[in-house]
Amino acid sequence: MFIEWTETGKFHIDNNKSNEDAIVTLKNGKNVAVALCDGVSTCQNSEAGAKVACASLCDFFVRKGYKLASYDSRTIAKKTVSHILYDLKKYSEKTGNTMESLSSTAASVVYDYELGKVVCINIGDALIGGIGKDGFETIISPQKHSRGCYTTTTKGVERVADIVVLDAGKFDSIFICSDGMWKGFYQNRHISDNIDECLRTKDYKRMISIVQMGESYDDRSIVVMDLEDIKEEQLA
């Protein structure tokens, strides 16, 4: 149902720092959610902030049972960001850490069983992609920003969050990659043939092994939601 992989980048290893990418997967009888958040290295408590944001996303989508797919994209963004900020504020007040020190990117995919819809949300430079009958397709591209990238604590971020709602039948699986991961997919601005083949065949283990062959300065992570497995489990 889920595939998760993360690896600490050279920068953090050389500086005796922890991996600042966080992954959470969660399901109940109505929804399935995956989230990947990448802490901003220049922010002192970004590792904790990424974990809080990840847990907040999945809690919002699954445990509280919100039917996000029935809302328009701006309402989805507003509800999602409000929930993340609420949890970050609680953590900030509890620990004394500033909100800005907890900054991270945030991306999530939610499958709503009852509505047969998938909601994809991205704040920052993650990539969300899908594998279907026609092979690999980018669902949401990494966001570009003149000052870096948007994060959970960017003022007014709910207005720039990317939202895509699609039918669950369009893809067999959907994945989220951190920027450190998807940058390893490309050669001369095009996805390498080996990575493209792995994506088309859903051979994620081989894809990870190929990415591992190249050294990464940044942490790199991927989480995959296998919709085929989820649908088969529903029918069992």
Protein backbone atom coordinates (compact mmCIF):
# COMPACT_ATOMS: atom_id res chain seq x y z
CA MET A 1 0.00 0.00 0.00
CA PHE A 2 2.82 2.40 0.89
CA ILE A 3 6.49 2.64 -0.03
CA GLU A 4 8.68 4.98 2.01
CA TRP A 5 12.36 5.79 1.61
CA THR A 6 14.55 8.54 2.96
CA GLU A 7 18.30 9.17 3.09
CA THR A 8 20.33 11.84 4.84
CA GLY A 9 22.22 14.16 2.49
CA LYS A 10 25.94 14.92 2.52
CA PHE A 11 25.48 18.41 3.98
CA HIS A 12 23.76 17.07 7.08
CA ILE A 13 26.19 14.16 7.46
CA ASP A 14 29.21 16.47 7.20
CA ASN A 15 27.68 18.84 9.76
CA ASN A 16 26.49 16.12 12.16
CA LYS A 17 22.87 17.05 11.57
CA SER A 18 19.80 14.84 11.28
CA ASN A 19 17.71 14.18 8.21
CA GLU A 20 15.13 16.99 8.08
CA ASP A 21 12.66 15.22 5.77
CA ALA A 22 9.58 13.75 7.45
CA ILE A 23 7.12 11.17 6.10
CA VAL A 24 3.77 10.11 7.56
CA THR A 25 1.23 7.60 6.20
CA LEU A 26 -2.19 7.07 7.72
CA LYS A 27 -5.49 5.39 6.88
CA ASN A 28 -8.91 4.59 8.28
CA GLY A 29 -12.04 3.11 6.74
CA LYS A 30 -12.78 6.18 4.63
CA ASN A 31 -9.53 7.94 3.71
CA VAL A 32 -5.87 7.21 3.07
CA ALA A 33 -3.22 9.92 3.30
CA VAL A 34 0.51 10.29 2.80
CA ALA A 35 2.54 13.39 3.55
CA LEU A 36 6.13 14.47 3.02
CA CYS A 37 7.58 17.62 4.57
CA ASP A 38 11.10 18.97 4.11
CA GLY A 39 12.51 21.13 6.89
CA VAL A 40 14.23 24.36 5.86
CA SER A 41 17.90 23.85 6.76
CA THR A 42 18.48 27.49 7.65
CA CYS A 43 15.74 27.33 10.30
CA GLN A 44 16.88 26.10 13.71
CA ASN A 45 13.97 23.76 14.51
CA SER A 46 12.92 22.74 11.00
CA GLU A 47 13.29 19.01 11.67
CA ALA A 48 10.66 19.25 14.40
CA GLY A 49 8.56 21.59 12.25
CA ALA A 50 8.53 19.09 9.37
CA LYS A 51 7.38 16.31 11.70
CA VAL A 52 4.62 18.47 13.18
CA ALA A 53 3.41 19.56 9.71
CA CYS A 54 3.42 15.97 8.42
CA ALA A 55 1.43 14.66 11.38
CA SER A 56 -0.94 17.62 11.10
CA LEU A 57 -1.68 16.95 7.43
CA CYS A 58 -2.49 13.27 7.92
CA ASP A 59 -4.49 13.94 11.09
CA PHE A 60 -6.54 16.55 9.25
CA PHE A 61 -7.22 14.32 6.25
CA VAL A 62 -7.79 10.98 7.92
CA ARG A 63 -8.62 11.10 11.62
CA LYS A 64 -10.96 14.07 11.32
CA GLY A 65 -12.58 12.76 8.14
CA TYR A 66 -12.81 16.00 6.20
CA LYS A 67 -14.23 15.48 2.69
CA LEU A 68 -11.79 17.82 1.05
CA ALA A 69 -12.51 16.63 -2.49
CA SER A 70 -15.98 18.16 -2.30
CA TYR A 71 -14.57 21.68 -1.83
CA ASP A 72 -13.07 24.10 -4.34
CA SER A 73 -9.27 24.40 -4.43
CA ARG A 74 -9.01 27.67 -2.48
CA THR A 75 -11.19 26.32 0.33
CA ILE A 76 -9.06 23.17 0.46
CA ALA A 77 -5.90 25.30 0.70
CA LYS A 78 -7.37 27.54 3.40
CA LYS A 79 -8.58 24.63 5.56
CA THR A 80 -5.31 22.73 5.17
CA VAL A 81 -3.00 25.65 5.96
CA SER A 82 -5.15 26.74 8.92
CA HIS A 83 -4.84 23.27 10.46
CA ILE A 84 -1.06 23.11 9.96
CA LEU A 85 -0.58 26.58 11.45
CA TYR A 86 -2.80 25.70 14.42
CA ASP A 87 -0.63 22.66 15.23
CA LEU A 88 2.61 24.55 14.65
CA LYS A 89 1.42 27.32 16.96
CA LYS A 90 0.56 24.80 19.70
CA TYR A 91 4.02 23.26 19.36
CA SER A 92 5.64 26.71 19.33
CA GLU A 93 3.87 27.73 22.53
CA LYS A 94 4.73 24.42 24.21
CA THR A 95 8.44 24.51 23.34
CA GLY A 96 9.15 28.24 23.14
CA ASN A 97 10.43 27.88 19.57
CA THR A 98 9.38 30.58 17.12
CA MET A 99 7.01 29.71 14.30
CA GLU A 100 9.61 30.74 11.71
CA SER A 101 12.16 28.31 13.19
CA LEU A 102 9.70 25.45 12.43
CA SER A 103 9.43 26.20 8.71
CA SER A 104 9.17 23.36 6.20
CA THR A 105 7.69 22.55 2.84
CA ALA A 106 4.54 20.40 2.89
CA ALA A 107 3.04 18.02 0.35
CA SER A 108 0.27 15.48 0.72
CA VAL A 109 -1.92 13.06 -1.23
CA VAL A 110 -5.32 11.99 0.10
CA TYR A 111 -7.53 9.25 -1.34
CA ASP A 112 -11.20 9.51 -0.40
CA TYR A 113 -12.82 6.06 -0.70
CA GLU A 114 -16.41 7.27 -0.68
CA LEU A 115 -16.00 10.06 -3.23
CA GLY A 116 -13.54 8.12 -5.40
CA LYS A 117 -11.33 11.20 -5.55
CA VAL A 118 -7.70 12.00 -4.85
CA VAL A 119 -6.61 15.39 -3.52
CA CYS A 120 -3.00 16.50 -4.04
CA ILE A 121 -1.59 19.47 -2.14
CA ASN A 122 1.82 21.09 -2.43
CA ILE A 123 3.48 23.96 -0.59
CA GLY A 124 7.09 24.30 -1.69
CA ASP A 125 9.48 22.41 -3.94
CA ALA A 126 8.26 18.81 -3.74
CA LEU A 127 7.12 16.98 -6.87
CA ILE A 128 3.89 14.95 -6.99
CA GLY A 129 3.63 12.42 -9.80
CA GLY A 130 1.34 9.63 -10.90
CA ILE A 131 1.72 6.32 -12.75
CA GLY A 132 -1.16 5.21 -14.96
CA LYS A 133 -1.85 3.39 -18.19
CA ASP A 134 0.09 6.00 -20.14
CA GLY A 135 3.09 5.87 -17.80
CA PHE A 136 4.48 8.68 -15.68
CA GLU A 137 2.77 12.05 -15.44
CA THR A 138 3.62 15.07 -13.31
CA ILE A 139 0.58 16.04 -11.25
CA ILE A 140 2.08 19.03 -9.42
CA SER A 141 5.47 20.52 -10.30
CA PRO A 142 7.82 22.01 -7.69
CA GLN A 143 6.94 25.61 -6.93
CA LYS A 144 9.36 28.34 -7.96
CA HIS A 145 9.86 31.48 -5.89
CA SER A 146 12.33 34.33 -6.38
CA ARG A 147 13.29 34.10 -2.69
CA GLY A 148 13.61 30.30 -2.53
CA CYS A 149 10.37 28.39 -2.04
CA TYR A 150 7.14 28.74 -0.12
CA THR A 151 6.93 27.10 3.30
CA THR A 152 4.31 26.40 5.93
CA THR A 153 5.06 29.70 7.67
CA THR A 154 5.15 31.93 4.57
CA LYS A 155 2.63 34.75 5.08
CA GLY A 156 -0.47 34.13 2.95
CA VAL A 157 0.77 30.73 1.78
CA GLU A 158 -2.81 29.47 1.49
CA ARG A 159 -3.14 31.73 -1.58
CA VAL A 160 -0.26 30.06 -3.43
CA ALA A 161 -0.61 26.41 -2.37
CA ASP A 162 -1.05 24.15 -5.41
CA ILE A 163 -4.17 21.96 -5.30
CA VAL A 164 -5.23 19.24 -7.76
CA VAL A 165 -8.37 17.09 -7.38
CA LEU A 166 -8.67 14.08 -9.69
CA ASP A 167 -10.54 10.81 -10.14
CA ALA A 168 -8.93 7.93 -8.28
CA GLY A 169 -9.15 5.75 -11.39
CA LYS A 170 -6.72 7.90 -13.36
CA PHE A 171 -3.58 6.52 -11.71
CA ASP A 172 -2.40 3.16 -10.34
CA SER A 173 -0.08 4.88 -7.89
CA ILE A 174 0.85 8.40 -6.83
CA PHE A 175 4.09 9.51 -5.20
CA ILE A 176 5.66 12.54 -3.54
CA CYS A 177 9.38 13.33 -3.91
CA SER A 178 11.42 15.84 -1.95
CA ASP A 179 13.57 18.21 -4.00
CA GLY A 180 16.66 16.20 -3.13
CA MET A 181 15.00 13.11 -4.61
CA TRP A 182 13.49 14.42 -7.83
CA LYS A 183 16.67 16.30 -8.76
CA GLY A 184 18.30 12.87 -9.04
CA PHE A 185 15.78 11.90 -11.72
CA TYR A 186 17.04 14.38 -14.29
CA GLN A 187 19.88 14.55 -16.80
CA ASN A 188 20.19 17.75 -18.84
CA ARG A 189 16.72 18.87 -17.68
CA HIS A 190 15.07 15.62 -18.84
CA ILE A 191 14.16 12.54 -16.80
CA SER A 192 16.83 9.92 -17.44
CA ASP A 193 15.82 6.86 -19.47
CA ASN A 194 16.47 4.50 -16.54
CA ILE A 195 14.33 6.53 -14.14
CA ASP A 196 11.59 6.90 -16.75
CA GLU A 197 11.50 3.13 -17.23
CA CYS A 198 11.32 2.54 -13.48
CA LEU A 199 8.44 5.00 -13.15
CA ARG A 200 6.52 3.46 -16.05
CA THR A 201 6.89 -0.04 -14.61
CA LYS A 202 6.38 1.04 -10.98
CA ASP A 203 9.77 -0.45 -10.12
CA TYR A 204 10.36 1.89 -7.20
CA LYS A 205 13.03 -0.29 -5.56
CA ARG A 206 15.20 -0.16 -8.68
CA MET A 207 14.55 3.56 -9.02
CA ILE A 208 15.77 4.15 -5.46
CA SER A 209 18.88 2.05 -6.10
CA ILE A 210 19.66 4.14 -9.21
CA VAL A 211 19.22 7.39 -7.30
CA GLN A 212 21.50 6.09 -4.53
CA MET A 213 24.34 5.70 -7.03
CA GLY A 214 24.67 9.48 -7.15
CA GLU A 215 25.76 11.44 -4.09
CA SER A 216 23.29 14.03 -2.83
CA TYR A 217 24.09 17.23 -0.95
CA ASP A 218 20.47 17.40 0.23
CA ASP A 219 18.30 14.88 2.07
CA ARG A 220 16.20 12.86 -0.38
CA SER A 221 12.91 11.12 0.24
CA ILE A 222 9.98 9.52 -1.54
CA VAL A 223 6.63 8.16 -0.39
CA VAL A 224 4.33 6.17 -2.69
CA MET A 225 0.60 5.50 -2.36
CA ASP A 226 -0.32 2.37 -4.34
CA LEU A 227 -3.94 2.95 -5.31
CA GLU A 228 -4.28 -0.50 -6.90
CA ASP A 229 -3.40 -2.17 -3.60
CA ILE A 230 -5.82 0.06 -1.70
CA LYS A 231 -8.67 -0.71 -4.11
CA GLU A 232 -7.99 -4.46 -3.93
CA GLU A 233 -8.00 -4.27 -0.14
CA GLN A 234 -11.38 -2.50 -0.24
CA LEU A 235 -12.85 -5.32 -2.33
CA ALA A 236 -11.41 -8.12 -0.17
